[in-house]
Amino acid sequence: MSILVMKFGGTSVATLDRIRRAAKRVGREVANGHDVIVIVSAMAGETNKLVGFVEETSPLYDAREYDAVVSSGENVTAGLMALTLQEMEIPARSWQGWQVPLITTSAHAAARIEEIPTANILKKFGEGMKVAVIAGFQGISPEGRITTLGRGGSDTSAVAFAAAFEAVRCDIYTDVDGVYTTDPRITSKARKLDRIAFEEMLELASLGAKVLQTRSVELAMRYNVKLRVLSSFEEMSDDAGTLVCAEEDIVESNVVAGVAFSRDEAKMTLQGVADRPGIAAAIFGPLAEAGVNVDMIVQNISDGGTTDMTFSCPINEVKRAEKAMADAKAAGAIDFAGLVADTNVCKVSIVGIGMRSHAGVAAKMFQTLRDEGINIKVITTSEIKVSVLIDRKYLELAVQALHDAFGLDRAA
Ligand code: ADP
Ligand code: ASP
Ligand code: MG
């Protein structure tokens, strides 16, 4: 038996007509002899709408109820996809996460997959079912509550199923025909990559390129899943799209593989905190407990016993961060003079495994931004990436300038 996993993102199942088109693709793979596991997202815009309902109802919501609400978009598309396949006389049925059951941790809104039992679905394939349609993005916690895997989590559902069922391949169908050197919506010079290394894709994803959820790339790397990104709108040959693969399988690549960005960042500065041992733990402990995803951190040089501590986090976590800091201050755990939130920043990053062996990449990035008159507020680096926090109004300009400066419109 050869199992193929096909994942259709929100735009690919946005209407009944698109679901029919996706189902036809599935039908072709069934005709090719595969048993197919289809993972579906919610219809485009649906999850955002549900998140909006939750936030309007309860700004500091109970994450268990958030998951109960936002997971529901996928239930609709899973059922509709199964019905569409049945109309095409392809034996199919749908599963919601809890029915599989796809067991996750209890970290609501950002749960991690722990286990996917295969026996049930394999038995159905053995009995002649051709397609198992799975509602992506959702699972069930050990406590029996519905969980979700974080935004974009259907990608992770897909790769996890591919790993659990030892699928021949995991095809991610989306609204672009592969992974590009940067988001093609920002510059028409963005170039599609035939291949990209797991490490680079991992960084691009975690730095904001939402074409794949970070965790899906981690899983594909760990379980060596053959992962392909391709368009659900264009007719494509079998070697089309982008293959995400091991570094050794790439012959030539640029020093910088791509530019990623994250638009909705906030920079928060705690002013006048005591410069003493344990202060970082006293600040970032409560932030972590409050579910604030702190990214960059800078501590200023101490000025007579006090210092400023700056960190960045997603813009929609600012309220949580402010509350966590106010509570910690009220409890006497920390003292600070003020907390200033700058919600007009974004993060732009360059990524490439070539940086390991090439000096001067960061310097070139900073010169490029200087030449455009863009002020850098915070910098972080790792072995294969450099990230900067800048004013949001410069996002497009910075991405385009960096794309040009590193010659990303041309292959190596
Ligand atoms: P889906 O709903 O299919 O999961 P997403 O919207 O989550 O699709 O991801 C696809 C989008 O990712 C594209 O429309 C594109 O705008 C964006 N994107 C960001 N960075 C990249 C990149 N480097 N390559 C391709 N697409 C990218
Ligand atoms: N529907 C979910 C979201 O919009 C999951 C996904 O599409 O991958 O985040
Ligand atoms: Mg997505």
Tab-separated table of C-alpha atoms and ligand atoms in Angstrom:
chain	number	residue	atom	x	y	z
A	1	MET	CA	0.000	0.000	0.000
A	2	SER	CA	1.397	3.427	-0.851
A	3	ILE	CA	0.022	6.306	1.129
A	4	LEU	CA	0.215	9.888	-0.091
A	5	VAL	CA	-0.590	12.916	2.080
A	6	MET	CA	-2.135	15.924	0.324
A	7	LYS	CA	-2.807	19.120	2.283
A	8	PHE	CA	-5.043	21.887	0.986
A	9	GLY	CA	-4.729	25.324	2.593
A	10	GLY	CA	-7.483	27.866	3.156
A	11	THR	CA	-7.501	29.466	-0.291
A	12	SER	CA	-7.530	26.018	-1.904
A	13	VAL	CA	-10.799	25.133	-0.150
A	14	ALA	CA	-12.272	28.650	-0.021
A	15	THR	CA	-15.387	27.782	-2.063
A	16	LEU	CA	-17.327	24.658	-2.996
A	17	ASP	CA	-15.922	24.986	-6.495
A	18	ARG	CA	-12.356	24.998	-5.200
A	19	ILE	CA	-13.097	22.015	-2.991
A	20	ARG	CA	-14.277	20.214	-6.142
A	21	ARG	CA	-11.058	21.178	-7.916
A	22	ALA	CA	-8.972	19.918	-5.012
A	23	ALA	CA	-11.028	16.714	-4.910
A	24	LYS	CA	-10.269	16.135	-8.595
A	25	ARG	CA	-6.553	16.257	-7.815
A	26	VAL	CA	-7.116	13.763	-5.051
A	27	GLY	CA	-9.052	11.583	-7.500
A	28	ARG	CA	-6.088	11.586	-9.886
A	29	GLU	CA	-3.748	10.365	-7.149
A	30	VAL	CA	-6.228	7.638	-6.234
A	31	ALA	CA	-6.255	6.643	-9.909
A	32	ASN	CA	-2.435	6.560	-9.722
A	33	GLY	CA	-2.798	3.833	-7.125
A	34	HIS	CA	-2.349	5.748	-3.879
A	35	ASP	CA	-4.395	5.602	-0.730
A	36	VAL	CA	-4.671	9.269	0.127
A	37	ILE	CA	-4.788	11.118	3.416
A	38	VAL	CA	-6.171	14.591	2.751
A	39	ILE	CA	-5.598	17.283	5.347
A	40	VAL	CA	-7.788	20.346	5.011
A	41	SER	CA	-7.623	23.855	6.440
A	42	ALA	CA	-10.661	25.992	7.137
A	43	MET	CA	-12.009	28.065	4.252
A	44	ALA	CA	-9.862	31.187	3.711
A	45	GLY	CA	-10.662	33.900	6.244
A	46	GLU	CA	-12.734	31.583	8.426
A	47	THR	CA	-10.191	31.093	11.198
A	48	ASN	CA	-9.519	34.846	11.361
A	49	LYS	CA	-13.228	35.429	11.724
A	50	LEU	CA	-13.454	32.914	14.570
A	51	VAL	CA	-10.420	34.418	16.326
A	52	GLY	CA	-12.136	37.810	16.030
A	53	PHE	CA	-15.273	36.448	17.702
A	54	VAL	CA	-13.217	35.114	20.611
A	55	GLU	CA	-11.222	38.312	21.092
A	56	GLU	CA	-14.331	40.443	20.987
A	57	THR	CA	-16.088	38.227	23.514
A	58	SER	CA	-13.168	37.911	25.919
A	59	PRO	CA	-9.908	39.853	25.374
A	60	LEU	CA	-7.910	37.736	27.850
A	61	TYR	CA	-9.709	34.568	26.812
A	62	ASP	CA	-9.555	31.058	28.266
A	63	ALA	CA	-7.394	29.260	25.685
A	64	ARG	CA	-9.430	26.038	25.998
A	65	GLU	CA	-12.531	27.813	24.756
A	66	TYR	CA	-10.491	29.660	22.107
A	67	ASP	CA	-9.508	26.244	20.730
A	68	ALA	CA	-13.081	24.975	20.880
A	69	VAL	CA	-14.131	27.893	18.695
A	70	VAL	CA	-11.253	28.340	16.248
A	71	SER	CA	-10.857	24.623	15.458
A	72	SER	CA	-14.378	24.488	14.062
A	73	GLY	CA	-13.584	25.907	10.600
A	74	GLU	CA	-11.737	22.714	9.686
A	75	ASN	CA	-14.724	20.545	10.658
A	76	VAL	CA	-16.743	22.127	7.884
A	77	THR	CA	-14.175	21.654	5.118
A	78	ALA	CA	-13.346	18.078	6.172
A	79	GLY	CA	-16.979	17.047	5.886
A	80	LEU	CA	-17.465	18.926	2.617
A	81	MET	CA	-14.339	17.377	1.091
A	82	ALA	CA	-15.506	13.870	2.046
A	83	LEU	CA	-18.954	14.580	0.563
A	84	THR	CA	-17.403	15.933	-2.645
A	85	LEU	CA	-15.252	12.805	-3.019
A	86	GLN	CA	-18.271	10.591	-2.388
A	87	GLU	CA	-20.134	12.468	-5.136
A	88	MET	CA	-17.233	11.495	-7.412
A	89	GLU	CA	-17.756	7.878	-6.307
A	90	ILE	CA	-14.471	7.792	-4.439
A	91	PRO	CA	-14.855	5.994	-1.089
A	92	ALA	CA	-13.990	8.617	1.521
A	93	ARG	CA	-14.854	9.690	5.047
A	94	SER	CA	-13.842	12.516	7.340
A	95	TRP	CA	-12.179	12.523	10.748
A	96	GLN	CA	-11.990	15.367	13.222
A	97	GLY	CA	-8.822	15.477	15.286
A	98	TRP	CA	-10.389	13.886	18.383
A	99	GLN	CA	-11.785	11.007	16.336
A	100	VAL	CA	-8.369	9.867	15.089
A	101	PRO	CA	-7.504	10.566	17.933
A	102	LEU	CA	-4.644	12.982	17.306
A	103	ILE	CA	-3.271	13.365	20.820
A	104	THR	CA	-1.507	16.625	21.659
A	105	THR	CA	-0.039	18.355	24.674
A	106	SER	CA	-2.358	20.574	26.711
A	107	ALA	CA	-0.658	23.790	25.515
A	108	HIS	CA	-3.839	25.278	24.107
A	109	ALA	CA	-3.549	27.404	20.955
A	110	ALA	CA	0.000	26.121	20.488
A	111	ALA	CA	-0.289	22.403	21.199
A	112	ARG	CA	2.290	19.889	20.025
A	113	ILE	CA	1.391	16.540	18.537
A	114	GLU	CA	2.244	13.603	20.786
A	115	GLU	CA	0.704	10.652	19.013
A	116	ILE	CA	-1.241	9.650	15.915
A	117	PRO	CA	-2.596	6.103	16.116
A	118	THR	CA	-2.728	4.580	12.627
A	119	ALA	CA	-4.623	1.296	13.123
A	120	ASN	CA	-8.118	2.695	12.702
A	121	ILE	CA	-7.459	4.483	9.412
A	122	LEU	CA	-5.295	1.661	8.016
A	123	LYS	CA	-8.147	-0.758	8.718
A	124	LYS	CA	-10.497	1.438	6.686
A	125	PHE	CA	-8.008	1.576	3.809
A	126	GLY	CA	-7.846	-2.231	4.033
A	127	GLU	CA	-11.623	-2.349	3.679
A	128	GLY	CA	-11.594	-0.342	0.464
A	129	MET	CA	-11.740	3.264	1.632
A	130	LYS	CA	-9.555	5.327	-0.692
A	131	VAL	CA	-9.372	8.705	1.017
A	132	ALA	CA	-9.228	9.658	4.686
A	133	VAL	CA	-10.062	13.341	5.045
A	134	ILE	CA	-8.665	14.838	8.223
A	135	ALA	CA	-9.567	18.187	9.742
A	136	GLY	CA	-6.163	19.865	10.077
A	137	PHE	CA	-4.971	22.156	12.869
A	138	GLN	CA	-6.778	20.311	15.676
A	139	GLY	CA	-6.302	17.536	18.182
A	140	ILE	CA	-7.295	16.466	21.661
A	141	SER	CA	-5.407	16.896	24.926
A	142	PRO	CA	-4.878	14.118	27.491
A	143	GLU	CA	-7.607	15.870	29.513
A	144	GLY	CA	-10.030	15.352	26.645
A	145	ARG	CA	-10.213	18.996	25.548
A	146	ILE	CA	-10.006	20.136	21.915
A	147	THR	CA	-6.639	21.707	21.101
A	148	THR	CA	-5.171	23.585	18.137
A	149	LEU	CA	-1.625	23.558	16.825
A	150	GLY	CA	-1.087	27.317	16.378
A	151	ARG	CA	-1.875	29.398	13.291
A	152	GLY	CA	-0.931	27.635	10.094
A	153	GLY	CA	-1.041	24.344	11.986
A	154	SER	CA	-2.612	22.273	9.206
A	155	ASP	CA	0.854	22.064	7.644
A	156	THR	CA	2.016	20.366	10.826
A	157	SER	CA	-0.971	18.021	10.837
A	158	ALA	CA	-0.038	17.032	7.277
A	159	VAL	CA	3.624	16.331	7.974
A	160	ALA	CA	2.780	14.479	11.201
A	161	PHE	CA	0.358	12.201	9.334
A	162	ALA	CA	2.958	11.648	6.612
A	163	ALA	CA	5.486	10.617	9.271
A	164	ALA	CA	3.054	8.403	11.198
A	165	PHE	CA	1.822	6.589	8.064
A	166	GLU	CA	5.257	6.518	6.378
A	167	ALA	CA	3.747	8.254	3.376
A	168	VAL	CA	5.633	8.315	0.075
A	169	ARG	CA	5.357	12.131	0.093
A	170	CYS	CA	3.629	15.048	1.754
A	171	ASP	CA	2.311	17.549	-0.802
A	172	ILE	CA	1.308	20.973	0.515
A	173	TYR	CA	-1.076	22.620	-1.948
A	174	THR	CA	-1.319	26.367	-1.517
A	175	ASP	CA	-1.886	29.618	-3.413
A	176	VAL	CA	1.722	29.991	-4.593
A	177	ASP	CA	3.576	27.461	-6.724
A	178	GLY	CA	6.386	26.887	-4.252
A	179	VAL	CA	8.744	28.505	-1.766
A	180	TYR	CA	10.158	31.803	-3.016
A	181	THR	CA	13.217	33.850	-2.099
A	182	THR	CA	10.761	36.131	-0.303
A	183	ASP	CA	7.006	36.540	-0.139
A	184	PRO	CA	6.025	37.094	-3.801
A	185	ARG	CA	3.413	39.570	-2.578
A	186	ILE	CA	6.191	41.983	-1.572
A	187	THR	CA	8.290	41.958	-4.717
A	188	SER	CA	7.713	40.662	-8.219
A	189	LYS	CA	11.426	39.882	-8.297
A	190	ALA	CA	10.916	37.033	-5.810
A	191	ARG	CA	12.150	33.814	-7.408
A	192	LYS	CA	10.773	30.333	-6.891
A	193	LEU	CA	13.285	27.882	-5.467
A	194	ASP	CA	13.321	24.334	-6.874
A	195	ARG	CA	14.815	23.099	-3.616
A	196	ILE	CA	15.420	24.524	-0.182
A	197	ALA	CA	17.280	22.987	2.753
A	198	PHE	CA	15.326	22.021	5.861
A	199	GLU	CA	17.442	24.346	8.026
A	200	GLU	CA	16.804	27.339	5.791
A	201	MET	CA	13.089	26.638	5.533
A	202	LEU	CA	12.961	26.243	9.301
A	203	GLU	CA	14.483	29.693	9.819
A	204	LEU	CA	12.400	31.354	7.094
A	205	ALA	CA	9.236	29.875	8.591
A	206	SER	CA	10.069	30.817	12.154
A	207	LEU	CA	10.979	34.354	11.027
A	208	GLY	CA	7.618	34.895	9.393
A	209	ALA	CA	7.419	33.204	5.962
A	210	LYS	CA	4.025	31.670	6.521
A	211	VAL	CA	4.099	29.343	3.521
A	212	LEU	CA	4.894	26.506	5.978
A	213	GLN	CA	4.364	26.402	9.726
A	214	THR	CA	7.717	26.125	11.525
A	215	ARG	CA	6.795	22.986	13.400
A	216	SER	CA	5.904	21.205	10.153
A	217	VAL	CA	9.435	21.768	8.872
A	218	GLU	CA	10.917	20.534	12.164
A	219	LEU	CA	8.896	17.342	11.915
A	220	ALA	CA	9.733	16.803	8.244
A	221	MET	CA	13.414	17.186	9.089
A	222	ARG	CA	13.261	14.856	12.066
A	223	TYR	CA	11.309	12.087	10.288
A	224	ASN	CA	12.784	12.661	6.841
A	225	VAL	CA	9.442	13.311	5.221
A	226	LYS	CA	9.584	14.116	1.522
A	227	LEU	CA	7.933	17.527	1.665
A	228	ARG	CA	6.802	19.440	-1.397
A	229	VAL	CA	5.050	22.817	-1.725
A	230	LEU	CA	2.980	23.379	-4.850
A	231	SER	CA	0.077	25.313	-6.286
A	232	SER	CA	-3.473	24.050	-6.134
A	233	PHE	CA	-4.424	26.467	-8.916
A	234	GLU	CA	-1.992	25.531	-11.653
A	235	GLU	CA	-1.634	22.241	-13.437
A	236	MET	CA	1.828	21.091	-12.530
A	237	SER	CA	4.160	18.287	-13.477
A	238	ASP	CA	5.370	15.795	-10.888
A	239	ASP	CA	8.653	17.579	-10.269
A	240	ALA	CA	7.060	21.012	-9.973
A	241	GLY	CA	6.877	23.168	-6.861
A	242	THR	CA	9.607	23.294	-4.246
A	243	LEU	CA	11.140	20.294	-2.558
A	244	VAL	CA	12.193	20.878	1.047
A	245	CYS	CA	15.140	18.547	1.504
A	246	ALA	CA	18.456	17.847	3.202
A	247	GLU	CA	21.346	20.245	2.606
A	248	GLU	CA	23.336	17.504	0.820
A	249	ASP	CA	20.639	17.238	-1.836
A	250	ILE	CA	21.166	20.817	-2.976
A	251	VAL	CA	23.884	21.396	-5.516
A	252	GLU	CA	24.153	25.178	-5.711
A	253	SER	CA	22.695	27.864	-3.536
A	254	ASN	CA	23.149	31.557	-2.815
A	255	VAL	CA	24.831	32.680	0.410
A	256	VAL	CA	21.476	34.171	1.387
A	257	ALA	CA	18.579	31.891	0.455
A	258	GLY	CA	15.751	34.238	1.340
A	259	VAL	CA	14.344	37.261	3.125
A	260	ALA	CA	11.587	36.771	5.689
A	261	PHE	CA	9.588	39.292	7.641
A	262	SER	CA	7.105	39.482	10.421
A	263	ARG	CA	4.820	42.480	10.210
A	264	ASP	CA	3.037	42.455	13.533
A	265	GLU	CA	5.774	42.894	16.086
A	266	ALA	CA	5.886	45.112	19.139
A	267	LYS	CA	8.906	46.485	20.988
A	268	MET	CA	8.429	46.847	24.722
A	269	THR	CA	10.816	48.704	26.990
A	270	LEU	CA	10.812	48.381	30.747
A	271	GLN	CA	12.417	51.567	31.992
A	272	GLY	CA	14.403	51.928	35.173
A	273	VAL	CA	14.591	48.322	36.331
A	274	ALA	CA	17.096	47.431	39.033
A	275	ASP	CA	20.357	46.082	37.583
A	276	ARG	CA	20.823	43.118	39.890
A	277	PRO	CA	21.271	39.351	39.608
A	278	GLY	CA	17.979	37.621	38.920
A	279	ILE	CA	16.234	40.578	37.295
A	280	ALA	CA	15.966	38.913	33.874
A	281	ALA	CA	14.417	35.831	35.454
A	282	ALA	CA	12.021	38.021	37.450
A	283	ILE	CA	10.850	39.718	34.221
A	284	PHE	CA	10.807	36.898	31.698
A	285	GLY	CA	9.446	34.238	34.047
A	286	PRO	CA	6.055	35.962	34.463
A	287	LEU	CA	5.980	36.836	30.744
A	288	ALA	CA	6.437	33.168	29.839
A	289	GLU	CA	3.777	32.123	32.336
A	290	ALA	CA	1.393	34.638	30.787
A	291	GLY	CA	1.966	33.025	27.388
A	292	VAL	CA	3.916	35.940	25.905
A	293	ASN	CA	6.274	34.768	23.151
A	294	VAL	CA	9.301	36.950	23.758
A	295	ASP	CA	11.631	37.068	20.776
A	296	MET	CA	14.492	39.585	20.813
A	297	ILE	CA	15.927	40.885	24.107
A	298	VAL	CA	18.300	43.782	24.721
A	299	GLN	CA	19.508	45.060	28.070
A	300	ASN	CA	20.940	48.565	28.074
A	301	ILE	CA	24.127	49.527	29.847
A	302	SER	CA	23.394	50.175	33.491
A	303	ASP	CA	23.114	53.751	34.641
A	304	GLY	CA	23.697	54.047	38.386
A	305	GLY	CA	21.996	50.836	39.437
A	306	THR	CA	19.092	50.845	37.037
A	307	THR	CA	18.798	49.826	33.413
A	308	ASP	CA	16.280	49.567	30.576
A	309	MET	CA	15.237	46.144	29.354
A	310	THR	CA	13.811	45.933	25.825
A	311	PHE	CA	12.107	42.909	24.306
A	312	SER	CA	9.944	42.178	21.299
A	313	CYS	CA	6.813	40.072	21.109
A	314	PRO	CA	3.867	39.642	18.717
A	315	ILE	CA	1.659	42.728	18.717
A	316	ASN	CA	-1.424	40.831	19.883
A	317	GLU	CA	0.393	39.808	23.070
A	318	VAL	CA	1.096	43.372	24.231
A	319	LYS	CA	-1.920	43.446	26.570
A	320	ARG	CA	-0.877	40.168	28.173
A	321	ALA	CA	2.689	41.442	28.581
A	322	GLU	CA	1.508	44.689	30.170
A	323	LYS	CA	-0.722	42.823	32.595
A	324	ALA	CA	2.014	40.321	33.505
A	325	MET	CA	4.436	43.176	34.262
A	326	ALA	CA	1.860	45.181	36.223
A	327	ASP	CA	0.970	42.077	38.271
A	328	ALA	CA	4.639	41.290	38.950
A	329	LYS	CA	5.172	44.878	40.077
A	330	ALA	CA	2.107	44.799	42.329
A	331	ALA	CA	3.353	41.542	43.867
A	332	GLY	CA	6.731	43.181	44.569
A	333	ALA	CA	8.639	40.776	42.299
A	334	ILE	CA	10.022	43.567	40.116
A	335	ASP	CA	10.155	47.341	40.167
A	336	PHE	CA	10.308	49.599	37.148
A	337	ALA	CA	9.653	53.236	36.318
A	338	GLY	CA	7.641	52.750	33.143
A	339	LEU	CA	6.669	50.330	30.406
A	340	VAL	CA	6.627	51.729	26.870
A	341	ALA	CA	5.135	49.731	23.993
A	342	ASP	CA	6.137	50.608	20.425
A	343	THR	CA	3.585	48.855	18.236
A	344	ASN	CA	4.876	50.285	14.954
A	345	VAL	CA	7.755	47.920	14.332
A	346	CYS	CA	8.376	44.862	12.172
A	347	LYS	CA	11.133	42.302	11.890
A	348	VAL	CA	13.084	41.665	8.686
A	349	SER	CA	15.535	38.765	8.444
A	350	ILE	CA	17.956	37.282	5.952
A	351	VAL	CA	18.549	33.519	6.027
A	352	GLY	CA	21.106	31.258	4.386
A	353	ILE	CA	23.313	28.315	5.273
A	354	GLY	CA	26.025	30.000	3.180
A	355	MET	CA	26.442	32.490	6.049
A	356	ARG	CA	28.280	29.821	8.016
A	357	SER	CA	31.226	30.120	5.653
A	358	HIS	CA	30.925	33.709	4.373
A	359	ALA	CA	31.973	36.755	6.385
A	360	GLY	CA	30.460	40.196	5.911
A	361	VAL	CA	26.861	39.193	5.302
A	362	ALA	CA	25.514	41.075	8.328
A	363	ALA	CA	27.614	44.138	7.453
A	364	LYS	CA	26.172	44.145	3.945
A	365	MET	CA	22.660	43.958	5.373
A	366	PHE	CA	23.281	46.945	7.665
A	367	GLN	CA	24.863	48.984	4.831
A	368	THR	CA	21.899	48.248	2.589
A	369	LEU	CA	19.463	49.478	5.243
A	370	ARG	CA	21.626	52.545	5.917
A	371	ASP	CA	21.608	53.410	2.206
A	372	GLU	CA	17.797	53.412	2.339
A	373	GLY	CA	17.825	55.607	5.455
A	374	ILE	CA	16.263	52.886	7.602
A	375	ASN	CA	17.089	52.977	11.301
A	376	ILE	CA	17.724	49.639	13.019
A	377	LYS	CA	16.216	49.359	16.505
A	378	VAL	CA	17.280	45.870	17.593
A	379	ILE	CA	19.550	43.245	15.993
A	380	THR	CA	19.843	39.517	16.618
A	381	THR	CA	21.957	36.954	14.799
A	382	SER	CA	22.478	33.217	14.702
A	383	GLU	CA	24.650	30.970	12.588
A	384	ILE	CA	22.430	31.185	9.508
A	385	LYS	CA	20.336	34.326	10.000
A	386	VAL	CA	20.406	38.030	10.845
A	387	SER	CA	17.245	39.782	12.039
A	388	VAL	CA	16.539	43.458	12.588
A	389	LEU	CA	13.637	45.310	14.130
A	390	ILE	CA	12.733	48.433	12.124
A	391	ASP	CA	9.763	50.800	11.720
A	392	ARG	CA	6.874	48.990	10.036
A	393	LYS	CA	6.521	51.661	7.358
A	394	TYR	CA	9.882	50.543	5.922
A	395	LEU	CA	9.006	46.841	5.669
A	396	GLU	CA	8.481	46.642	1.897
A	397	LEU	CA	11.412	48.943	1.175
A	398	ALA	CA	13.764	46.912	3.382
A	399	VAL	CA	12.720	43.544	1.931
A	400	GLN	CA	13.069	44.788	-1.647
A	401	ALA	CA	16.423	46.446	-0.998
A	402	LEU	CA	17.841	43.336	0.689
A	403	HIS	CA	16.477	41.085	-2.058
A	404	ASP	CA	18.318	43.256	-4.611
A	405	ALA	CA	21.490	43.631	-2.561
A	406	PHE	CA	21.949	39.863	-2.192
A	407	GLY	CA	21.034	39.184	-5.832
A	408	LEU	CA	18.209	36.842	-4.929
A	409	ASP	CA	16.410	37.282	-8.249
A	410	ARG	CA	19.205	35.299	-9.872
A	411	ALA	CA	20.096	31.666	-9.250
A	412	ALA	CA	23.580	30.943	-7.855
B	1	ADP	P1	-2.399	28.244	3.021
B	1	ADP	O1	-3.709	28.862	3.325
B	1	ADP	O2	-2.396	27.445	1.752
B	1	ADP	O3	-1.807	27.489	4.167
B	1	ADP	P2	-0.718	30.507	3.612
B	1	ADP	O4	-1.367	31.813	3.394
B	1	ADP	O5	-0.605	29.993	4.997
B	1	ADP	O6	-1.426	29.441	2.660
B	1	ADP	O7	0.759	30.511	2.986
B	1	ADP	C1	0.948	30.867	1.635
B	1	ADP	C2	1.395	32.326	1.563
B	1	ADP	O8	2.671	32.452	2.155
B	1	ADP	C3	1.587	32.860	0.157
B	1	ADP	O9	0.395	33.346	-0.387
B	1	ADP	C4	2.632	33.950	0.355
B	1	ADP	O10	2.047	35.236	0.371
B	1	ADP	C5	3.197	33.674	1.736
B	1	ADP	N1	4.663	33.599	1.747
B	1	ADP	C6	5.447	34.246	2.636
B	1	ADP	N2	6.734	34.011	2.390
B	1	ADP	C7	6.782	33.181	1.322
B	1	ADP	C8	7.847	32.590	0.589
B	1	ADP	N3	9.136	32.780	0.930
B	1	ADP	N4	7.531	31.790	-0.455
B	1	ADP	C9	6.247	31.581	-0.795
B	1	ADP	N5	5.190	32.126	-0.142
B	1	ADP	C10	5.451	32.912	0.902
B	2	ASP	N1	-7.035	27.386	9.655
B	2	ASP	C1	-5.861	27.501	10.494
B	2	ASP	C2	-5.275	28.893	10.360
B	2	ASP	O1	-5.771	29.710	9.600
B	2	ASP	C3	-4.845	26.445	10.217
B	2	ASP	C4	-4.253	26.461	8.839
B	2	ASP	O2	-4.810	27.026	7.902
B	2	ASP	O3	-3.175	25.861	8.667
B	2	ASP	O4	-4.333	29.192	11.036
B	3	MG	MG	-0.812	28.117	5.910
